[in-house]
Amino acid sequence: MKRYVILISGRGSNMLSLLDAGLPGACAAVVSNRPDAAGLALAAARGIPVATLDHRGFATREDFDAALAAEIERHAPDLVLLAGFMRILGDGFVRRFQGRLLNIHPSLLPAFPGIKTHAQALAAGVRVHGCSVHFVTPALDGGPIIAQAAVPVQAGDDEAALAARVLAEEHVLYPRVARWFLEGRLGLVDGRARLAGETPVGGALHVPHIA
Ligand code: GRF
């Protein structure tokens, strides 16, 4: 059975969507860089081994990355899922796990990398927003996109309303992509995401700007 490790920093709702999806693999551990991450208790309650590596206890990013890599490798995972993990990982770490390291980002990349994506989307006036799952490469939020889910931006949306609409799609999209990977259908080939087999896709989404 394939094994996966989930990295979190906070609430852990994406982590829960993965744990509760009945994925064809075993979650070997949930690791947080913050001791106060609420997701740790949620994982522990499901019997998943949890660990905290507080980045503030390390002198350099490289030291933290090395300790994190060692903690992950202990579990010999086939797949590592960043789920609301809010630390930038260095090139060495990313290269070590490249091809088996995924992230979910709350925007339709390449639009709005970084943080505060929903505020960025509202400020830009886009009519369609969403989330992306991508392979992680050294470029921040810039790795090959695997799948995206789109939602409309509705008149009167504020950051919280838009974030909630996107989050609901994150909880569907991430387990779906993780399943493809664990089924051996998804890989990083020549710098692009490759998915084998039949995968139904949706139609167009037309979203007017209503004044
Ligand atoms: C999610 O929107 C994720 O895409 C982003 O941070 C948020 C984390 O939420 N990177 P949660 O911890 O998964 O609930």
Short mmCIF file of C-alpha atoms and ligand atoms in Angstrom, two decimals:
data_model
loop_
_atom_site.label_atom_id
_atom_site.label_comp_id
_atom_site.label_asym_id
_atom_site.label_seq_id
_atom_site.Cartn_x
_atom_site.Cartn_y
_atom_site.Cartn_z
CA MET A 1 0.00 0.00 0.00
CA LYS A 2 1.31 3.46 -0.89
CA ARG A 3 2.11 5.86 1.92
CA TYR A 4 1.68 9.60 2.15
CA VAL A 5 2.67 12.36 4.57
CA ILE A 6 0.73 15.61 4.98
CA LEU A 7 2.36 18.89 6.01
CA ILE A 8 0.21 21.55 7.68
CA SER A 9 0.57 24.86 9.49
CA GLY A 10 -2.91 25.59 10.80
CA ARG A 11 -6.58 24.70 10.65
CA GLY A 12 -6.13 21.53 8.65
CA SER A 13 -9.38 21.43 6.70
CA ASN A 14 -7.61 20.30 3.51
CA MET A 15 -5.77 17.68 5.56
CA LEU A 16 -9.12 16.39 6.85
CA SER A 17 -10.57 16.24 3.35
CA LEU A 18 -7.61 14.02 2.39
CA LEU A 19 -7.84 11.82 5.51
CA ASP A 20 -11.59 11.35 5.08
CA ALA A 21 -11.52 10.63 1.34
CA GLY A 22 -10.79 6.92 1.61
CA LEU A 23 -7.66 7.31 -0.49
CA PRO A 24 -5.94 4.18 -1.79
CA GLY A 25 -2.98 4.66 0.54
CA ALA A 26 -2.08 5.11 4.19
CA CYS A 27 -1.36 8.43 5.85
CA ALA A 28 1.92 7.71 7.63
CA ALA A 29 2.14 11.04 9.45
CA VAL A 30 0.94 14.62 9.70
CA VAL A 31 3.74 17.11 10.35
CA SER A 32 3.28 20.74 11.35
CA ASN A 33 5.79 23.57 11.58
CA ARG A 34 3.58 25.22 14.20
CA PRO A 35 2.87 23.62 17.58
CA ASP A 36 -0.50 25.40 17.79
CA ALA A 37 -1.83 24.07 14.47
CA ALA A 38 -5.43 23.00 15.11
CA GLY A 39 -5.10 20.26 12.50
CA LEU A 40 -2.70 18.28 14.71
CA ALA A 41 -5.45 17.34 17.16
CA LEU A 42 -7.81 16.45 14.32
CA ALA A 43 -5.23 14.08 12.84
CA ALA A 44 -4.35 12.55 16.22
CA ALA A 45 -8.06 11.94 16.86
CA ARG A 46 -8.08 9.83 13.70
CA GLY A 47 -5.14 7.79 14.95
CA ILE A 48 -2.59 9.37 12.61
CA PRO A 49 0.93 9.84 14.03
CA VAL A 50 1.61 13.57 14.35
CA ALA A 51 4.85 15.53 14.75
CA THR A 52 5.74 19.19 15.17
CA LEU A 53 8.96 20.75 13.96
CA ASP A 54 8.86 24.37 15.06
CA HIS A 55 10.75 26.35 12.43
CA ARG A 56 11.55 29.02 15.05
CA GLY A 57 13.88 26.55 16.76
CA PHE A 58 16.22 26.38 13.78
CA ALA A 59 18.99 28.85 13.00
CA THR A 60 18.62 28.70 9.22
CA ARG A 61 16.08 27.67 6.61
CA GLU A 62 18.48 24.93 5.51
CA ASP A 63 18.61 23.48 9.04
CA PHE A 64 14.82 23.44 9.26
CA ASP A 65 14.47 21.93 5.79
CA ALA A 66 17.00 19.20 6.64
CA ALA A 67 15.19 18.28 9.85
CA LEU A 68 11.83 18.30 8.06
CA ALA A 69 13.19 16.12 5.26
CA ALA A 70 14.57 13.64 7.81
CA GLU A 71 11.23 13.50 9.63
CA ILE A 72 9.41 12.86 6.36
CA GLU A 73 11.90 10.25 5.08
CA ARG A 74 11.46 8.29 8.31
CA HIS A 75 8.04 7.35 6.95
CA ALA A 76 9.31 6.49 3.47
CA PRO A 77 6.36 8.15 1.74
CA ASP A 78 5.46 7.79 -1.92
CA LEU A 79 3.72 11.16 -1.77
CA VAL A 80 4.06 14.35 0.28
CA LEU A 81 1.07 16.70 0.36
CA LEU A 82 1.39 20.34 1.41
CA ALA A 83 -2.00 21.26 2.86
CA GLY A 84 -1.99 24.83 4.10
CA PHE A 85 1.73 24.55 4.86
CA MET A 86 2.83 28.15 5.16
CA ARG A 87 6.64 27.87 5.08
CA ILE A 88 8.63 28.41 1.92
CA LEU A 89 10.73 25.31 1.31
CA GLY A 90 14.26 25.70 -0.03
CA ASP A 91 15.49 24.42 -3.37
CA GLY A 92 17.34 21.48 -1.82
CA PHE A 93 14.22 20.21 -0.07
CA VAL A 94 12.06 20.69 -3.14
CA ARG A 95 14.52 18.90 -5.45
CA ARG A 96 14.79 16.00 -3.02
CA PHE A 97 11.02 15.40 -3.12
CA GLN A 98 10.32 16.65 -6.64
CA GLY A 99 7.82 14.49 -8.49
CA ARG A 100 6.19 13.34 -5.26
CA LEU A 101 5.52 16.73 -3.66
CA LEU A 102 2.13 18.40 -4.26
CA ASN A 103 0.60 21.68 -3.10
CA ILE A 104 -2.85 23.21 -3.16
CA HIS A 105 -2.98 26.94 -3.76
CA PRO A 106 -6.14 29.05 -3.41
CA SER A 107 -6.08 30.78 -6.80
CA LEU A 108 -6.18 29.93 -10.47
CA LEU A 109 -2.42 29.93 -10.99
CA PRO A 110 -0.45 31.58 -12.47
CA ALA A 111 -2.72 34.38 -11.22
CA PHE A 112 -2.22 35.45 -7.63
CA PRO A 113 0.72 33.47 -6.27
CA GLY A 114 1.78 34.09 -2.67
CA ILE A 115 -0.57 35.04 0.15
CA LYS A 116 -3.90 36.92 0.42
CA THR A 117 -5.07 35.41 -2.84
CA HIS A 118 -8.75 36.18 -2.29
CA ALA A 119 -8.04 39.85 -1.58
CA GLN A 120 -5.84 39.92 -4.67
CA ALA A 121 -8.66 38.44 -6.77
CA LEU A 122 -11.21 40.95 -5.45
CA ALA A 123 -8.85 43.86 -6.04
CA ALA A 124 -8.20 42.69 -9.61
CA GLY A 125 -11.94 42.41 -10.31
CA VAL A 126 -11.73 38.94 -11.83
CA ARG A 127 -15.08 37.21 -12.38
CA VAL A 128 -13.68 33.72 -11.94
CA HIS A 129 -11.43 32.56 -9.11
CA GLY A 130 -10.54 29.14 -7.75
CA CYS A 131 -7.80 26.81 -6.67
CA SER A 132 -4.94 24.86 -8.22
CA VAL A 133 -3.11 21.68 -7.34
CA HIS A 134 0.43 21.58 -8.68
CA PHE A 135 3.70 19.74 -8.42
CA VAL A 136 6.07 21.73 -6.25
CA THR A 137 9.23 23.00 -7.91
CA PRO A 138 11.68 25.65 -6.68
CA ALA A 139 9.56 28.48 -8.22
CA LEU A 140 7.09 29.65 -5.54
CA ASP A 141 3.57 28.53 -6.53
CA GLY A 142 5.04 28.07 -10.01
CA GLY A 143 5.26 24.29 -10.47
CA PRO A 144 3.41 22.34 -13.17
CA ILE A 145 -0.36 22.60 -12.70
CA ILE A 146 -2.21 19.29 -12.39
CA ALA A 147 -5.82 20.40 -11.96
CA GLN A 148 -7.85 23.48 -11.15
CA ALA A 149 -11.36 24.20 -9.91
CA ALA A 150 -13.10 27.47 -10.73
CA VAL A 151 -15.79 29.39 -8.86
CA PRO A 152 -17.61 32.59 -9.78
CA VAL A 153 -16.85 35.83 -7.99
CA GLN A 154 -20.28 37.10 -7.01
CA ALA A 155 -21.48 40.66 -6.56
CA GLY A 156 -21.04 41.65 -2.94
CA ASP A 157 -18.39 39.03 -2.20
CA ASP A 158 -15.92 39.86 0.51
CA GLU A 159 -12.73 37.97 1.23
CA ALA A 160 -14.42 35.56 3.65
CA ALA A 161 -17.29 34.69 1.30
CA LEU A 162 -14.96 34.13 -1.61
CA ALA A 163 -12.50 32.11 0.49
CA ALA A 164 -15.31 29.82 1.67
CA ARG A 165 -16.52 29.21 -1.90
CA VAL A 166 -12.98 28.36 -3.02
CA LEU A 167 -12.28 26.20 0.05
CA ALA A 168 -15.29 23.99 -0.69
CA GLU A 169 -13.72 23.25 -4.08
CA GLU A 170 -10.27 22.69 -2.55
CA HIS A 171 -11.81 19.93 -0.45
CA VAL A 172 -13.02 18.17 -3.60
CA LEU A 173 -10.03 18.83 -5.85
CA TYR A 174 -7.13 17.86 -3.59
CA PRO A 175 -8.35 14.36 -2.66
CA ARG A 176 -9.16 13.74 -6.32
CA VAL A 177 -5.61 14.60 -7.40
CA ALA A 178 -4.07 12.66 -4.50
CA ARG A 179 -6.10 9.63 -5.59
CA TRP A 180 -4.76 9.87 -9.15
CA PHE A 181 -1.22 9.96 -7.80
CA LEU A 182 -1.72 7.05 -5.42
CA GLU A 183 -3.34 5.04 -8.23
CA GLY A 184 -0.12 5.52 -10.19
CA ARG A 185 -1.88 7.53 -12.91
CA LEU A 186 -0.21 10.87 -12.27
CA GLY A 187 3.41 11.86 -12.60
CA LEU A 188 5.82 14.65 -13.41
CA VAL A 189 7.27 13.94 -16.85
CA ASP A 190 9.65 16.31 -18.66
CA GLY A 191 8.60 19.15 -16.37
CA ARG A 192 4.85 18.72 -16.98
CA ALA A 193 2.04 16.97 -15.13
CA ARG A 194 0.94 13.81 -16.95
CA LEU A 195 -2.32 12.06 -16.11
CA ALA A 196 -3.16 8.70 -17.66
CA GLY A 197 -6.61 7.23 -18.13
CA GLU A 198 -10.14 8.56 -18.42
CA THR A 199 -10.96 11.68 -16.43
CA PRO A 200 -14.28 13.48 -16.94
CA VAL A 201 -13.99 17.26 -17.08
CA GLY A 202 -16.65 19.95 -16.75
CA GLY A 203 -17.87 22.52 -19.26
CA ALA A 204 -17.52 26.30 -19.51
CA LEU A 205 -18.38 28.74 -16.75
CA HIS A 206 -19.77 32.13 -17.85
CA VAL A 207 -19.75 34.78 -15.15
CA PRO A 208 -20.94 38.31 -15.96
CA HIS A 209 -19.99 41.35 -13.95
CA ILE A 210 -23.31 42.50 -12.47
CA ALA A 211 -23.08 46.12 -11.41
C1 GRF B 1 -6.15 26.78 2.14
O1 GRF B 1 -6.94 27.74 1.49
C2 GRF B 1 -4.95 26.42 1.33
O2 GRF B 1 -5.20 26.36 -0.04
C3 GRF B 1 -4.05 27.59 1.66
O3 GRF B 1 -4.24 27.83 3.03
C4 GRF B 1 -5.53 27.37 3.41
C5 GRF B 1 -5.31 26.33 4.46
O4 GRF B 1 -6.51 25.91 5.04
N1 GRF B 1 -2.71 27.34 1.25
P1 GRF B 1 -6.58 24.55 5.84
O5 GRF B 1 -5.48 24.58 6.90
O6 GRF B 1 -6.39 23.42 4.88
O7 GRF B 1 -7.94 24.54 6.47
#
